[in-house]
């Protein structure tokens, strides 16, 4: 398969499409359909009996069918199509002889990622739109409205809201572009630092948004991922090693510290506590220290991860609502300032006319 075709199919083989594949495989395997037969039948369905072989699901199932028929494991066949973590879960399912559960766990991970993306979009898109409206409004008032009013009345005679409106317009005209560039540059630096900034400074920044949101999301998915991998008979050390191999520098620093803690003796909770990063969260670490020494830790960790993820998403949604409310209030304040300023200017014009 050509590299371009491979790249295009990968783009089309996103989370929801992979979920459809896993659900279909899980259903067929549950009903005792052999894996190679299941893949062959699925190709016929997704390609409409060969009429549309270029569809993402058709291409992937056909490729997997050929490789499985040649004696390769399904995990190897899917390695070039799916994220590393999903590949790891499927490989673990092959080792344990329980592929169905592995597919179900892959679905959990995909759903968690979709929930996270939804929460992030809610927290950023609408507030960004409101701030863009504020910027456009300030530019229009400063370059169109205020200069027109200034030609009918001397701005030096303005007072109160009118004077403030004039000073604001002067700032926007002379320094608005520089201020906007500075704010955008600062935001780029902040968001670029999320996956890369490490060390003692980052430990303190992780207590403040947006770094705290980043820690919260990756911490909750970390708990869920580790729980799912352990349930799939992946050892805790192997799970951490696999996750670290694909992690950002920030997350790798925390995973390596936990891996080191496990190496010198201790359970997951103790290892995370000794790492000193308060990752995934100070309270979560305390719970893990209690759970790690109990029977049924695998199920407890998976359930705890799911609950923690839901809690994290709710917190992000609350932050998004606060940001939206703040944006609406800001727009309202600027509108009131403009209305009050224009009213003050009209009063000044009438006073001069008298």
XYZ file of C-alpha atoms in Angstrom:
354
model
C 0.000 0.000 0.000
C 1.393 3.423 -1.011
C 2.393 5.813 1.763
C -0.128 8.418 0.631
C -2.966 5.880 0.635
C -1.842 4.671 4.061
C -1.844 8.223 5.438
C -5.295 8.977 3.994
C -6.814 5.796 5.440
C -5.244 6.523 8.829
C -6.902 9.936 8.849
C -10.242 8.315 8.050
C -9.690 5.613 10.679
C -10.386 7.908 13.642
C -11.779 6.996 17.061
C -15.443 6.495 16.172
C -14.518 4.322 13.170
C -12.121 2.223 15.242
C -14.875 1.849 17.829
C -17.145 0.399 15.122
C -14.446 -2.103 14.192
C -13.886 -3.185 17.802
C -17.609 -3.540 18.482
C -18.090 -5.685 15.381
C -15.124 -7.913 16.227
C -16.271 -8.232 19.834
C -19.774 -9.248 18.717
C -18.558 -11.850 16.226
C -15.966 -13.363 18.566
C -18.561 -13.531 21.334
C -20.677 -15.629 18.981
C -17.755 -18.005 18.311
C -16.952 -16.781 14.799
C -13.304 -17.479 13.948
C -11.150 -14.372 13.685
C -10.118 -14.784 10.038
C -13.702 -15.579 9.036
C -14.941 -12.545 10.983
C -12.462 -10.247 9.218
C -13.372 -11.665 5.792
C -17.097 -11.223 6.419
C -16.565 -7.710 7.802
C -14.633 -6.738 4.665
C -17.579 -7.854 2.528
C -19.931 -5.743 4.640
C -17.796 -2.593 4.746
C -16.813 -2.759 1.062
C -20.365 -3.595 -0.045
C -19.177 -6.912 -1.520
C -16.059 -5.367 -3.013
C -17.761 -2.385 -4.681
C -16.110 0.180 -2.357
C -12.780 -1.317 -1.243
C -11.191 2.099 -0.581
C -13.356 2.803 2.460
C -11.309 3.006 5.645
C -12.964 0.067 7.400
C -12.890 -2.009 4.234
C -9.181 -1.330 3.673
C -8.259 -2.061 7.283
C -10.300 -5.258 7.593
C -8.940 -6.573 4.275
C -5.365 -5.820 5.292
C -5.905 -7.509 8.665
C -7.585 -10.507 7.024
C -4.603 -11.077 4.708
C -2.067 -10.845 7.534
C -4.066 -13.025 9.942
C -4.566 -15.594 7.166
C -0.761 -15.616 6.748
C -0.382 -16.535 10.410
C 0.366 -13.131 11.924
C -1.377 -12.025 15.139
C -4.128 -9.430 14.823
C -2.186 -6.967 16.999
C 0.673 -6.933 14.463
C -1.798 -6.494 11.620
C -3.418 -3.517 13.374
C -0.133 -1.958 14.555
C 0.103 0.458 11.616
C -3.549 1.494 11.904
C -4.252 2.075 15.590
C -2.620 4.097 18.410
C 0.127 2.338 20.337
C -1.981 1.970 23.458
C -4.782 0.150 21.616
C -2.196 -2.088 19.964
C -0.811 -2.911 23.422
C -4.247 -3.834 24.766
C -4.983 -6.093 21.794
C -1.578 -7.779 22.115
C -2.259 -8.360 25.815
C -5.647 -9.861 24.926
C -3.950 -12.273 22.542
C -1.568 -13.367 25.306
C -4.428 -13.909 27.752
C -6.735 -15.500 25.180
C -9.451 -12.882 25.758
C -9.570 -10.631 22.697
C -13.188 -9.656 23.314
C -12.334 -7.950 26.609
C -9.407 -6.203 24.923
C -11.722 -4.792 22.259
C -14.130 -3.625 24.969
C -11.240 -1.948 26.798
C -10.110 -0.217 23.602
C -13.647 1.130 23.327
C -13.390 2.500 26.869
C -10.184 4.340 26.004
C -11.663 5.811 22.816
C -14.802 6.959 24.658
C -12.664 8.574 27.354
C -10.641 10.471 24.739
C -13.826 11.641 23.013
C -15.215 12.904 26.333
C -11.974 14.768 26.993
C -11.957 16.408 23.562
C -15.589 17.456 24.031
C -14.819 18.996 27.411
C -11.799 20.864 26.024
C -13.767 22.210 23.059
C -16.519 23.424 25.390
C -13.905 25.135 27.552
C -12.133 26.902 24.683
C -14.204 27.441 21.542
C -17.086 29.603 22.807
C -14.964 31.730 25.194
C -12.532 32.305 22.310
C -15.436 33.379 20.098
C -16.621 35.832 22.765
C -13.133 37.314 23.142
C -12.916 37.703 19.356
C -16.228 39.589 19.457
C -14.811 41.860 22.167
C -11.739 42.621 20.038
C -13.836 43.387 16.944
C -16.144 45.606 18.997
C -13.231 47.564 20.478
C -11.690 48.106 17.045
C -14.983 49.286 15.524
C -15.681 51.684 18.398
C -12.114 53.022 18.436
C -11.655 53.505 14.684
C -15.182 54.356 13.525
C -17.434 55.653 16.292
C -15.141 57.695 18.562
C -13.292 59.582 15.753
C -16.642 60.566 14.215
C -17.888 61.895 17.570
C -14.557 63.640 18.218
C -15.079 65.739 15.071
C -18.292 67.175 16.504
C -16.969 67.911 20.001
C -13.557 68.522 21.574
C -12.559 65.335 23.478
C -10.855 67.507 26.119
C -14.302 68.613 27.286
C -15.474 65.037 27.793
C -15.685 63.586 31.279
C -16.708 60.375 33.046
C -17.596 57.476 30.759
C -17.054 59.631 27.664
C -13.468 60.436 28.680
C -12.817 56.773 29.503
C -14.205 55.731 26.103
C -11.890 58.203 24.374
C -8.808 57.033 26.305
C -9.715 53.426 25.573
C -10.019 54.174 21.858
C -6.615 55.894 21.854
C -5.028 52.878 23.519
C -6.619 50.502 21.010
C -5.453 52.640 18.065
C -1.848 53.072 19.260
C -1.185 49.908 21.260
C -3.990 47.496 20.370
C -2.051 45.530 17.749
C 1.014 45.201 19.988
C -1.155 44.133 22.926
C -2.968 41.529 20.822
C 0.305 40.111 19.481
C 1.687 39.994 23.026
C -1.387 38.168 24.351
C -1.327 35.666 21.472
C 2.415 35.077 21.944
C 1.872 34.503 25.660
C -0.958 32.040 24.982
C 1.179 30.173 22.442
C 3.986 29.912 25.002
C 1.577 28.693 27.685
C -0.016 25.997 25.533
C 3.335 24.979 24.042
C 4.644 24.486 27.575
C 1.882 22.018 28.501
C 3.544 18.873 27.101
C 7.170 20.032 27.425
C 7.796 22.117 30.552
C 9.167 20.014 33.421
C 10.984 20.386 36.730
C 10.217 22.233 39.939
C 8.580 25.224 38.245
C 6.106 22.945 36.496
C 5.129 21.287 39.794
C 3.942 24.704 41.025
C 2.319 25.648 37.698
C 0.369 22.370 37.729
C -1.759 23.893 40.482
C -2.922 26.705 38.150
C -5.032 26.603 34.962
C -4.456 25.656 32.187
C -1.619 23.462 33.509
C -3.920 22.050 36.198
C -6.470 21.081 33.533
C -3.727 19.350 31.531
C -2.593 17.460 34.643
C -6.178 16.559 35.505
C -6.954 15.117 32.078
C -3.733 13.174 31.660
C -3.900 12.010 35.254
C -7.399 10.602 34.877
C -6.600 8.872 31.570
C -3.411 7.524 33.173
C -5.458 5.850 35.904
C -7.918 4.435 33.381
C -5.166 3.215 31.047
C -3.172 1.497 33.789
C -6.306 -0.174 35.142
C -7.305 -1.440 31.705
C -3.795 -2.727 30.953
C -3.507 -4.561 34.273
C -6.903 -6.173 33.641
C -5.508 -7.310 30.280
C -2.688 -9.117 32.151
C -0.024 -6.506 31.385
C 2.298 -6.101 34.371
C 2.344 -2.705 36.068
C 5.988 -2.146 35.116
C 5.304 -3.034 31.473
C 2.233 -0.778 31.431
C 4.268 2.189 32.683
C 7.079 1.432 30.243
C 4.690 1.208 27.289
C 2.927 4.442 28.226
C 6.242 6.265 28.757
C 7.464 5.257 25.292
C 4.622 7.224 23.678
C 4.246 9.977 26.296
C 5.039 13.692 26.149
C 8.197 14.835 28.014
C 6.044 16.110 30.905
C 4.156 12.832 31.300
C 7.283 10.740 30.708
C 8.992 12.491 33.627
C 6.177 11.407 35.951
C 5.910 7.881 34.568
C 9.667 7.324 34.833
C 9.616 8.525 38.445
C 6.786 6.093 39.230
C 8.627 3.294 37.413
C 11.734 3.991 39.500
C 9.629 3.927 42.676
C 8.246 0.511 41.742
C 11.762 -0.728 41.036
C 13.029 0.048 44.534
C 10.021 -1.591 46.141
C 6.541 -0.342 46.787
C 3.122 -0.333 45.209
C 1.790 2.144 42.653
C 0.414 4.547 45.255
C 3.685 4.652 47.211
C 5.707 5.073 43.994
C 3.585 8.029 42.855
C 3.764 9.581 46.316
C 7.564 9.312 46.480
C 7.848 10.801 42.983
C 6.682 14.098 44.487
C 4.784 15.392 41.460
C 1.263 15.113 42.951
C 0.387 13.133 39.840
C -2.290 12.332 38.922
C -3.568 14.327 41.898
C -2.625 14.603 45.557
C -5.939 13.128 46.703
C -5.830 10.421 44.031
C -2.363 9.356 45.183
C -3.658 8.964 48.736
C -6.509 6.743 47.523
C -4.080 4.696 45.423
C -1.867 4.105 48.456
C -4.885 2.536 50.165
C -6.145 0.560 47.151
C -2.762 -0.770 45.996
C -2.381 -3.089 48.955
C -5.852 -4.618 48.676
C -7.160 -7.665 46.837
C -8.839 -6.941 43.511
C -6.604 -3.934 42.856
C -6.973 -4.349 39.072
C -10.755 -3.869 39.093
C -10.575 -1.197 41.793
C -8.027 0.821 39.810
C -10.065 0.613 36.603
C -13.258 1.703 38.394
C -11.405 4.464 40.230
C -9.946 5.689 36.929
C -13.379 5.827 35.293
C -14.859 7.777 38.214
C -11.884 10.129 38.328
C -12.187 10.796 34.598
C -15.887 11.647 34.935
C -15.072 13.950 37.843
C -12.311 15.652 35.846
C -14.584 16.210 32.856
C -17.267 17.723 35.115
C -14.678 20.091 36.594
C -13.572 21.155 33.114
C -17.183 21.692 32.066
C -17.692 23.866 35.164
C -14.589 25.861 34.253
C -15.941 26.228 30.711
C -19.240 27.587 32.027
C -17.336 30.065 34.201
C -15.254 31.156 31.195
C -18.391 31.601 29.094
C -20.042 33.623 31.867
C -16.907 35.747 32.166
C -16.890 36.373 28.424
C -20.563 37.386 28.413
C -19.983 39.743 31.351
C -16.971 41.288 29.579
C -18.997 41.882 26.417
C -21.792 43.403 28.520
C -19.395 45.722 30.377
C -17.889 46.972 27.119
C -21.350 47.539 25.646
C -22.413 49.500 28.729
C -19.191 51.527 28.551
C -19.825 52.379 24.902
C -23.466 53.321 25.554
C -22.566 55.435 28.599
C -19.668 57.049 26.735
C -21.781 57.949 23.703
C -24.469 59.367 26.008
C -21.823 61.472 27.769
C -20.489 62.755 24.453
C -24.002 63.740 23.352
C -24.420 65.662 26.612
C -21.121 67.439 25.961
C -22.212 68.356 22.420
C -25.543 69.728 23.677
C -23.757 71.744 26.367
C -21.490 73.337 23.758
C -24.478 74.072 21.518
C -26.210 75.953 24.347
